[in-house]
Coordinates of C-alpha atoms in Angstrom, one line a residue:
M124 CA 46.5 -37.8 -16.8
T125 CA 43.5 -37.4 -19.1
A126 CA 39.9 -38.3 -18.2
E127 CA 38.6 -38.3 -22.1
A128 CA 39.7 -42.0 -22.7
P129 CA 37.8 -44.8 -21.0
L130 CA 39.7 -46.9 -18.5
F131 CA 40.7 -50.6 -19.5
W132 CA 39.2 -52.8 -16.7
H133 CA 40.6 -56.3 -16.8
Q134 CA 41.3 -59.4 -14.6
G135 CA 44.1 -59.2 -12.1
L136 CA 44.2 -55.3 -12.3
F137 CA 45.8 -53.7 -9.2
L138 CA 43.3 -51.0 -8.2
T139 CA 45.0 -47.6 -7.4
P140 CA 43.4 -44.2 -6.4
Q141 CA 44.3 -42.9 -9.9
H142 CA 41.7 -45.4 -11.3
L143 CA 38.9 -44.2 -9.2
Q144 CA 39.9 -40.6 -9.8
L145 CA 39.7 -41.1 -13.6
V146 CA 36.3 -42.9 -13.3
D147 CA 35.1 -39.9 -11.2
W148 CA 36.5 -37.3 -13.7
R149 CA 35.3 -39.4 -16.7
Q150 CA 31.7 -38.8 -15.6
H151 CA 32.4 -35.1 -15.5
V152 CA 33.9 -34.9 -18.8
K153 CA 30.7 -36.8 -20.3
L154 CA 28.3 -34.3 -18.6
Q155 CA 30.5 -31.5 -19.9
A156 CA 30.2 -32.6 -23.5
V157 CA 26.3 -33.0 -23.0
V158 CA 26.0 -29.5 -21.6
R159 CA 28.4 -27.9 -24.3
Y160 CA 26.2 -29.2 -27.2
S161 CA 22.8 -28.6 -25.7
Q162 CA 23.0 -25.1 -24.3
R163 CA 25.4 -22.3 -25.2
H164 CA 27.0 -20.4 -22.3
F165 CA 25.9 -22.7 -19.7
W166 CA 27.9 -21.3 -16.9
G167 CA 27.5 -18.4 -14.4
I168 CA 25.4 -17.9 -11.4
G169 CA 22.3 -19.9 -10.4
A170 CA 21.7 -18.2 -6.9
L171 CA 23.6 -15.6 -4.9
E172 CA 23.0 -14.2 -1.4
V173 CA 25.6 -11.7 0.0
R174 CA 25.2 -10.8 3.7
A175 CA 24.1 -7.2 3.9
D176 CA 25.4 -6.8 7.4
A177 CA 28.7 -7.8 6.4
L178 CA 28.7 -5.3 3.6
A179 CA 28.1 -2.7 6.2
A180 CA 31.2 -3.8 8.0
R181 CA 33.2 -3.3 4.9
K182 CA 33.3 -7.0 3.8
V183 CA 32.0 -9.1 0.9
E184 CA 30.7 -12.4 2.5
I185 CA 28.9 -14.9 0.6
S186 CA 26.2 -16.8 2.6
R187 CA 25.1 -18.7 -0.3
V188 CA 25.9 -19.4 -4.0
E189 CA 25.0 -21.8 -6.6
A190 CA 27.2 -21.6 -9.8
V191 CA 28.7 -23.4 -12.8
F192 CA 32.1 -22.3 -13.7
Q193 CA 33.5 -22.2 -17.3
N194 CA 35.0 -25.8 -16.9
G195 CA 31.6 -27.4 -15.9
F196 CA 32.1 -27.5 -12.2
Y197 CA 28.9 -27.2 -10.3
V198 CA 29.5 -25.4 -6.7
C199 CA 26.9 -24.9 -4.3
S200 CA 28.1 -23.1 -1.0
P201 CA 27.7 -24.3 1.7
D202 CA 27.0 -27.7 0.7
N203 CA 29.9 -28.7 -1.5
A204 CA 31.9 -25.5 -1.5
V205 CA 33.4 -23.1 1.0
A206 CA 34.2 -19.1 0.3
A207 CA 36.3 -17.0 2.2
A208 CA 35.0 -13.4 3.0
R209 CA 37.1 -10.4 1.7
S210 CA 37.6 -7.0 3.3
L211 CA 36.5 -4.1 0.8
D212 CA 39.5 -2.2 2.1
E213 CA 41.5 -4.0 -0.5
A214 CA 39.1 -3.2 -3.3
A215 CA 40.8 0.1 -4.3
L216 CA 37.5 2.0 -4.4
D217 CA 37.1 5.3 -5.8
A218 CA 34.0 7.3 -4.9
D219 CA 33.3 8.1 -8.6
R220 CA 33.4 4.5 -10.2
P221 CA 32.2 1.1 -9.1
V222 CA 34.5 -2.0 -8.8
G223 CA 33.7 -5.3 -10.2
V224 CA 33.5 -8.3 -7.7
Y225 CA 34.5 -11.7 -8.8
L226 CA 34.1 -15.2 -7.6
G227 CA 37.1 -17.5 -8.3
L228 CA 37.8 -21.1 -8.5
K229 CA 41.5 -22.3 -9.0
R230 CA 42.1 -24.0 -12.4
L231 CA 42.6 -27.8 -12.2
N232 CA 46.2 -28.8 -12.1
H233 CA 46.3 -32.0 -14.4
A234 CA 49.7 -32.9 -13.1
G235 CA 48.2 -33.5 -9.7
S236 CA 48.1 -31.9 -6.2
N237 CA 44.6 -30.2 -6.3
V238 CA 43.5 -30.7 -2.8
T239 CA 44.7 -28.8 0.4
V240 CA 44.2 -30.9 3.5
Q241 CA 43.6 -28.7 6.7
Q242 CA 41.9 -29.2 10.1
D243 CA 38.5 -27.8 9.1
F244 CA 36.7 -26.3 5.9
S245 CA 37.4 -22.6 6.8
L246 CA 39.3 -20.5 4.3
S247 CA 41.2 -17.2 4.5
G248 CA 43.2 -15.6 1.8
T249 CA 43.8 -16.9 -1.7
P250 CA 43.1 -20.7 -1.9
P251 CA 46.3 -22.7 -3.1
S252 CA 44.3 -25.5 -4.7
T253 CA 40.8 -26.3 -6.3
F254 CA 39.7 -28.3 -3.3
V255 CA 40.1 -28.5 0.4
A256 CA 39.6 -31.5 2.6
K257 CA 39.5 -32.0 6.4
A258 CA 42.4 -33.9 8.0
D259 CA 39.9 -36.1 10.0
P260 CA 37.3 -38.0 8.2
E261 CA 33.5 -37.7 8.6
A262 CA 31.2 -40.5 9.7
V263 CA 28.9 -41.3 6.7
P264 CA 25.8 -43.7 7.0
D265 CA 25.0 -46.7 5.1
L266 CA 22.0 -45.5 2.9
H267 CA 21.3 -48.9 1.3
A268 CA 21.7 -51.5 3.7
G269 CA 21.6 -49.6 7.0
G270 CA 25.1 -50.9 8.1
P271 CA 27.3 -49.2 10.5
P272 CA 28.6 -45.7 9.4
A273 CA 32.0 -45.4 7.7
Q274 CA 34.8 -42.8 7.9
V275 CA 34.9 -41.0 4.6
K276 CA 36.9 -37.8 3.5
T277 CA 34.9 -35.5 1.2
L278 CA 36.1 -32.6 -0.7
R279 CA 34.9 -29.0 -0.8
F280 CA 35.6 -26.5 -3.6
A281 CA 37.7 -23.7 -2.4
L282 CA 36.2 -20.4 -3.6
A283 CA 37.7 -16.9 -3.4
V284 CA 36.3 -13.3 -3.7
F285 CA 38.6 -11.0 -6.0
F286 CA 38.3 -7.5 -7.2
E287 CA 38.8 -6.0 -10.6
H288 CA 42.2 -4.7 -10.2
E289 CA 43.5 -8.0 -9.2
L290 CA 42.5 -9.6 -12.7
P291 CA 45.8 -9.5 -14.5
H292 CA 47.3 -11.8 -11.8
L293 CA 44.6 -14.3 -11.8
G294 CA 45.3 -16.4 -15.0
D295 CA 45.1 -19.7 -13.0
F296 CA 41.5 -19.0 -11.7
H297 CA 38.2 -19.6 -13.3
L298 CA 36.3 -16.3 -12.7
I299 CA 32.5 -15.3 -12.7
Q300 CA 31.8 -11.5 -12.0
I301 CA 29.1 -11.6 -9.4
G302 CA 28.6 -7.8 -8.9
R303 CA 29.7 -4.4 -8.7
V304 CA 30.4 -2.5 -5.6
R305 CA 30.3 1.3 -5.2
R306 CA 31.1 3.7 -2.4
E307 CA 28.7 6.5 -1.3
S308 CA 30.1 8.5 1.5
D309 CA 30.9 5.9 4.1
K310 CA 28.6 3.3 2.8
F311 CA 29.4 0.4 0.3
L312 CA 26.5 -0.8 -1.9
F313 CA 25.9 -3.5 -4.5
D314 CA 24.8 -2.1 -7.8
E315 CA 21.3 -3.5 -8.3
G316 CA 21.3 -2.8 -11.9
F317 CA 24.1 -5.2 -12.8
I318 CA 23.4 -8.4 -14.3
P319 CA 26.0 -11.2 -13.7
P320 CA 26.6 -14.2 -16.1
C321 CA 23.6 -16.3 -15.1
L322 CA 22.2 -19.7 -15.8
T323 CA 18.5 -18.6 -15.6
L324 CA 16.4 -15.6 -15.7
G325 CA 15.6 -15.9 -12.1
A326 CA 19.1 -16.0 -11.0
A327 CA 19.5 -12.4 -11.7
P328 CA 16.9 -9.7 -10.2
A329 CA 17.9 -7.0 -12.6
L330 CA 17.3 -9.3 -15.7
E331 CA 14.2 -10.6 -14.4
K332 CA 13.1 -6.9 -14.0
I333 CA 14.0 -5.9 -17.4
V334 CA 12.2 -9.0 -19.0
K335 CA 9.0 -8.3 -16.7
D336 CA 9.1 -4.6 -17.6
V337 CA 9.2 -5.5 -21.4
T338 CA 6.5 -8.0 -21.1
D339 CA 4.2 -5.5 -19.3
L340 CA 4.9 -3.0 -21.9
V341 CA 4.2 -5.3 -24.8
T342 CA 1.0 -6.6 -23.2
A343 CA -0.3 -3.0 -22.4
R344 CA 0.5 -1.7 -26.0
A345 CA -1.3 -4.9 -27.3
R346 CA -4.4 -4.2 -25.3
A347 CA -4.4 -0.5 -26.6
L348 CA -4.5 -1.8 -30.1
E349 CA -7.3 -4.3 -29.7
D350 CA -9.7 -1.9 -31.2
Y351 CA -8.0 -2.6 -34.6
K352 CA -8.9 -6.3 -34.4
M353 CA -10.9 -7.4 -37.6
R354 CA -14.3 -8.0 -35.8
G355 CA -17.2 -9.5 -37.5
E356 CA -19.3 -6.3 -37.5
L357 CA -16.5 -4.4 -39.4
T358 CA -17.8 -3.8 -43.1
S359 CA -15.8 -3.2 -46.2
K360 CA -17.2 0.3 -46.3
E361 CA -15.9 1.0 -42.7
F362 CA -12.5 -0.5 -43.3
D363 CA -9.8 2.0 -43.9
P364 CA -6.6 0.7 -45.4
G365 CA -4.5 3.1 -43.4
Y366 CA -5.3 0.9 -40.4
M367 CA -3.4 -2.0 -41.7
V368 CA -0.4 -0.6 -40.1
F369 CA -2.1 -0.9 -36.6
L370 CA -3.2 -4.4 -37.4
L371 CA 0.2 -5.6 -38.4
A372 CA 1.6 -3.8 -35.2
L373 CA -1.1 -5.8 -33.2
M374 CA -0.2 -9.0 -34.9
T375 CA 3.4 -8.6 -33.9
L376 CA 2.8 -7.7 -30.3
N377 CA 0.2 -10.6 -29.8
R378 CA 2.8 -12.9 -31.2
Y379 CA 5.2 -12.1 -28.5
A380 CA 3.3 -11.1 -25.4
P381 CA 2.5 -14.9 -24.6
L382 CA 6.1 -15.9 -25.2
F383 CA 7.5 -13.1 -22.8
N384 CA 4.9 -13.8 -20.4
H385 CA 5.8 -17.5 -20.5
Y386 CA 9.4 -16.8 -20.0
V387 CA 8.5 -14.7 -16.8
E388 CA 6.2 -17.3 -15.4
A389 CA 9.0 -20.1 -15.9
S390 CA 12.0 -17.9 -14.7
V391 CA 14.3 -20.9 -15.3
V392 CA 15.0 -19.8 -19.0
H393 CA 18.5 -19.2 -19.9
P394 CA 19.4 -15.5 -21.0
W395 CA 20.7 -16.7 -24.3
D396 CA 17.2 -17.9 -25.2
V397 CA 15.6 -14.6 -23.9
Y398 CA 17.8 -12.4 -25.9
G399 CA 17.2 -14.5 -29.0
A400 CA 13.5 -13.9 -28.6
F401 CA 14.4 -10.0 -28.0
R402 CA 16.2 -10.0 -31.2
Q403 CA 13.5 -11.7 -33.2
F404 CA 11.1 -9.3 -31.8
L405 CA 13.1 -6.3 -32.7
G406 CA 13.6 -7.8 -36.3
E407 CA 9.8 -7.7 -36.6
L408 CA 9.5 -4.2 -35.2
S409 CA 12.0 -3.0 -37.6
T410 CA 9.2 -3.3 -40.2
F411 CA 7.9 0.0 -38.6
A412 CA 11.3 1.6 -38.3
D413 CA 13.1 3.6 -40.9
D414 CA 16.4 3.9 -39.3
F415 CA 17.6 0.3 -38.7
G416 CA 17.0 -3.2 -40.2
A417 CA 16.1 -6.7 -39.1
L418 CA 19.6 -7.4 -37.4
G419 CA 19.2 -4.3 -35.5
E420 CA 22.0 -2.2 -37.4
R421 CA 21.7 1.2 -38.8
Y422 CA 22.1 1.7 -42.5
D423 CA 25.6 3.1 -41.8
G424 CA 26.5 0.0 -40.0
E425 CA 26.1 1.0 -36.3
K426 CA 24.8 -1.8 -34.2
L427 CA 21.7 -0.7 -32.1
V428 CA 21.3 -4.3 -30.9
P429 CA 24.8 -5.7 -29.8
D430 CA 25.4 -9.5 -30.2
Y431 CA 24.8 -11.5 -27.1
D432 CA 27.6 -11.3 -24.6
H433 CA 27.4 -13.6 -21.6
E434 CA 29.9 -11.5 -19.7
N435 CA 28.0 -8.1 -20.4
L436 CA 24.3 -8.9 -20.0
T437 CA 23.7 -5.6 -18.5
G438 CA 24.8 -3.9 -21.6
C439 CA 23.3 -6.0 -24.2
F440 CA 19.9 -6.4 -22.4
G441 CA 19.9 -2.8 -21.6
A442 CA 20.3 -1.9 -25.3
A443 CA 17.6 -4.3 -26.4
R444 CA 15.3 -2.9 -23.9
K445 CA 15.8 0.7 -24.7
L446 CA 15.3 0.1 -28.4
I447 CA 12.1 -2.1 -27.9
E448 CA 10.7 0.9 -25.6
R449 CA 11.4 3.2 -28.3
M450 CA 9.8 1.1 -31.0
I451 CA 6.6 0.4 -28.9
E452 CA 6.4 4.0 -27.9
G453 CA 5.7 5.1 -31.6
I454 CA 4.5 1.8 -33.1
G455 CA 1.3 2.3 -34.9
T456 CA -0.6 4.6 -32.4
S457 CA -0.2 8.0 -30.9
I458 CA -2.4 7.1 -28.1
E459 CA -0.9 8.3 -24.6
L460 CA -3.7 6.9 -22.7
L461 CA -7.2 5.1 -23.2
V462 CA -9.3 4.7 -20.2
A463 CA -13.1 3.6 -19.6
L464 CA -15.3 5.8 -17.8
Q465 CA -17.0 3.6 -15.2
K466 CA -20.7 3.9 -14.1
K467 CA -20.7 5.1 -10.5
D468 CA -24.3 6.4 -9.1
S469 CA -25.5 8.9 -11.7
Y470 CA -22.2 9.6 -13.3
F471 CA -19.6 8.0 -15.6
V472 CA -16.2 8.7 -13.9
A473 CA -12.4 8.1 -14.6
E474 CA -9.2 8.9 -12.7
L475 CA -6.5 10.3 -14.8
P476 CA -2.9 10.2 -14.3
E477 CA -0.9 13.7 -14.1
R478 CA 1.4 12.9 -17.1
V479 CA -1.4 13.1 -19.7
F480 CA -2.1 16.7 -19.0
N481 CA 0.5 17.9 -21.5
P482 CA -0.5 21.2 -23.4
T483 CA 0.1 19.5 -26.6
N484 CA -2.1 16.5 -26.0
R485 CA -5.7 16.1 -27.5
F486 CA -8.4 14.5 -25.6
W487 CA -11.2 12.8 -27.3
L488 CA -14.5 11.4 -25.8
I489 CA -15.4 8.1 -27.5
V490 CA -19.1 7.2 -27.2
R491 CA -20.3 3.8 -28.2
T492 CA -24.0 2.7 -28.5
D493 CA -26.0 1.1 -31.1
Q494 CA -29.2 2.8 -30.3
N495 CA -30.4 5.4 -32.6
P496 CA -26.9 6.2 -33.9
E497 CA -28.0 9.2 -36.1
A498 CA -29.4 11.2 -33.0
V499 CA -26.3 10.4 -30.7
P500 CA -24.1 13.2 -31.9
Q501 CA -26.8 16.0 -31.3
T502 CA -27.9 14.4 -28.0
V503 CA -24.4 14.4 -26.6
L504 CA -23.6 18.0 -27.7
S505 CA -26.9 19.2 -26.2
T506 CA -27.4 17.0 -23.0
V507 CA -24.0 15.6 -21.8
K508 CA -21.9 17.3 -19.2
L509 CA -18.3 17.0 -18.7
C510 CA -16.2 18.4 -15.8
A511 CA -14.0 17.4 -12.6
T512 CA -15.7 14.8 -10.6
P513 CA -15.8 17.0 -7.4
L514 CA -17.6 19.8 -9.3
M515 CA -20.5 17.9 -11.1
A516 CA -23.0 18.5 -8.5
T517 CA -22.4 22.1 -8.5
L518 CA -22.5 22.2 -12.2
L519 CA -25.9 20.4 -12.4
V520 CA -27.5 22.6 -9.8
K521 CA -26.4 25.8 -11.6
A522 CA -27.5 24.1 -14.9
V523 CA -24.4 25.5 -16.8
P524 CA -22.6 23.7 -19.6
G525 CA -19.6 21.4 -18.9
V526 CA -16.3 21.1 -21.0
P527 CA -17.0 22.0 -24.5
L528 CA -17.3 19.3 -27.2
S529 CA -16.7 19.3 -31.0
Y530 CA -18.3 16.3 -32.9
S531 CA -16.0 14.7 -35.6
K532 CA -17.6 12.4 -38.5
N533 CA -14.4 10.7 -38.8
P534 CA -11.9 9.3 -36.0
P535 CA -8.7 11.1 -35.5
A536 CA -5.6 9.5 -36.7
G537 CA -4.6 6.8 -34.5
L538 CA -8.2 5.8 -33.4
P539 CA -10.1 2.9 -35.3
K540 CA -13.4 3.5 -37.2
R541 CA -16.3 1.4 -35.7
S542 CA -20.0 1.3 -36.4
G543 CA -21.9 2.8 -33.5
T544 CA -19.0 4.8 -32.4
H545 CA -18.8 8.4 -32.1
Y546 CA -15.9 11.0 -31.6
F547 CA -15.9 14.2 -29.7
L548 CA -12.8 16.5 -29.4
L549 CA -12.8 18.2 -25.8
D550 CA -11.8 21.8 -25.4
S551 CA -8.9 21.6 -23.3
G552 CA -8.4 25.3 -23.1
N553 CA -11.6 25.7 -21.3
P554 CA -11.3 26.8 -17.7
L555 CA -13.5 23.8 -16.5
W556 CA -10.6 21.4 -18.2
S557 CA -8.1 23.0 -16.0
D558 CA -10.2 21.9 -12.9
V559 CA -10.3 18.3 -14.4
G560 CA -6.3 18.5 -14.6
R561 CA -6.0 19.8 -11.0
N562 CA -8.3 17.0 -9.7
R563 CA -6.8 14.5 -12.1
S564 CA -10.5 13.2 -12.5
L565 CA -13.2 13.3 -15.2
A566 CA -17.0 12.8 -14.7
L567 CA -19.8 12.7 -17.3
F568 CA -23.5 13.2 -16.6
W569 CA -25.9 11.9 -19.3
D570 CA -29.7 12.0 -18.3
N571 CA -31.3 8.8 -19.1
P572 CA -28.3 7.2 -21.1
P573 CA -28.7 4.2 -23.5
E574 CA -28.5 0.8 -21.8
D575 CA -25.6 -0.2 -23.9
L576 CA -23.6 2.9 -23.5
S577 CA -19.8 2.6 -23.1
V578 CA -17.6 5.8 -22.8
H579 CA -13.8 6.2 -23.1
L580 CA -11.3 8.9 -23.0
A581 CA -8.6 8.7 -25.5
V582 CA -5.5 10.8 -25.0
L583 CA -3.5 11.4 -28.2
R584 CA 0.1 12.8 -28.2
G585 CA 0.6 16.1 -29.8
K586 CA 3.3 17.0 -32.0

């Protein structure tokens, strides 16, 4: 029996169950065609909830699942599907490797007999058919005319949980891997980093986290490069052609930061579309790389960015994320941190993360003011004091110098040249700087500072 061909309705037709079944399946076939040609890989998990207490009792029990199988069947448990629990004692778990967990639906038998009739919708063991039905019909109300309820029998998709070692014997089932279970001592845990074949970004928390992390990374690095924007006050005399690489990098980051943020906000985007954007982003980033090209391949043919694999989203998205992080880490700047010192009482202060106090890092004070620019360098060197925030009061009382500064007429490599901006290298070998590292805070005192003063600390990575 085939559902592709339309039925020939005519006068005097003797109606049979097959006619109505074919009408039902033809609608399904038409929907399949729409999906097949409008979205690649439109199958997988839409939502999944596994009972944590059942896992503690050595069982896999699905409390809620939405999924589309490879044949286009949409299942939604408990609304139109039932799923049997499965004991983890049957999973053949080793302590050193996780085991794949699969959701299965028996393939439709086109020769007939696809429904198992039983007393209720409960399941145990491997389902013998695609559907189950109750022996007794259910009362269904008349939604249109409000007439008396009618007795109707409905079907439920019969779902089953399978384990990885059973796959060779499951050729007559559609399968979706929903997770990986690992054993730690006497506990069973789902692998939180696993990404199942899914319909949307929001359907897989691990995938959503990867996209959010990449979005945050791209946005943060774009902000770090904003000083390279072609602002109106930049003159041809100040422009350094070497800054073009930073400007090009900023253009690339600014192009993709809104798109990735849009994906995160929507969360209903298919992973195929997100991965395509990742590959396109890496294609542009390859402009700044000397070891791979636009398609993510090394020049010896090795693929750093694998092709999209709907059944291995963990692998392909993990590889893309790793390469994006590597490229952004070194793209167009050696800035480890750029932080503004905020005015607080009589000081300008900033909190510094522990990671920046690497012995090879260089620390630059960036002072911006348009007031009397010729006198600023000497004023800073003679009057400004720098030290750890808790020590500033003592330093002022004793009238001793702070962390020594060295003025540079030109900005260091990696920092832009701007009018009214002055750069000072801090002596990180000074004992007072050790106090800054211990307190992870920095304070600057400037007696009677300019009204338009802004102060930043830039941490540049060492070689």
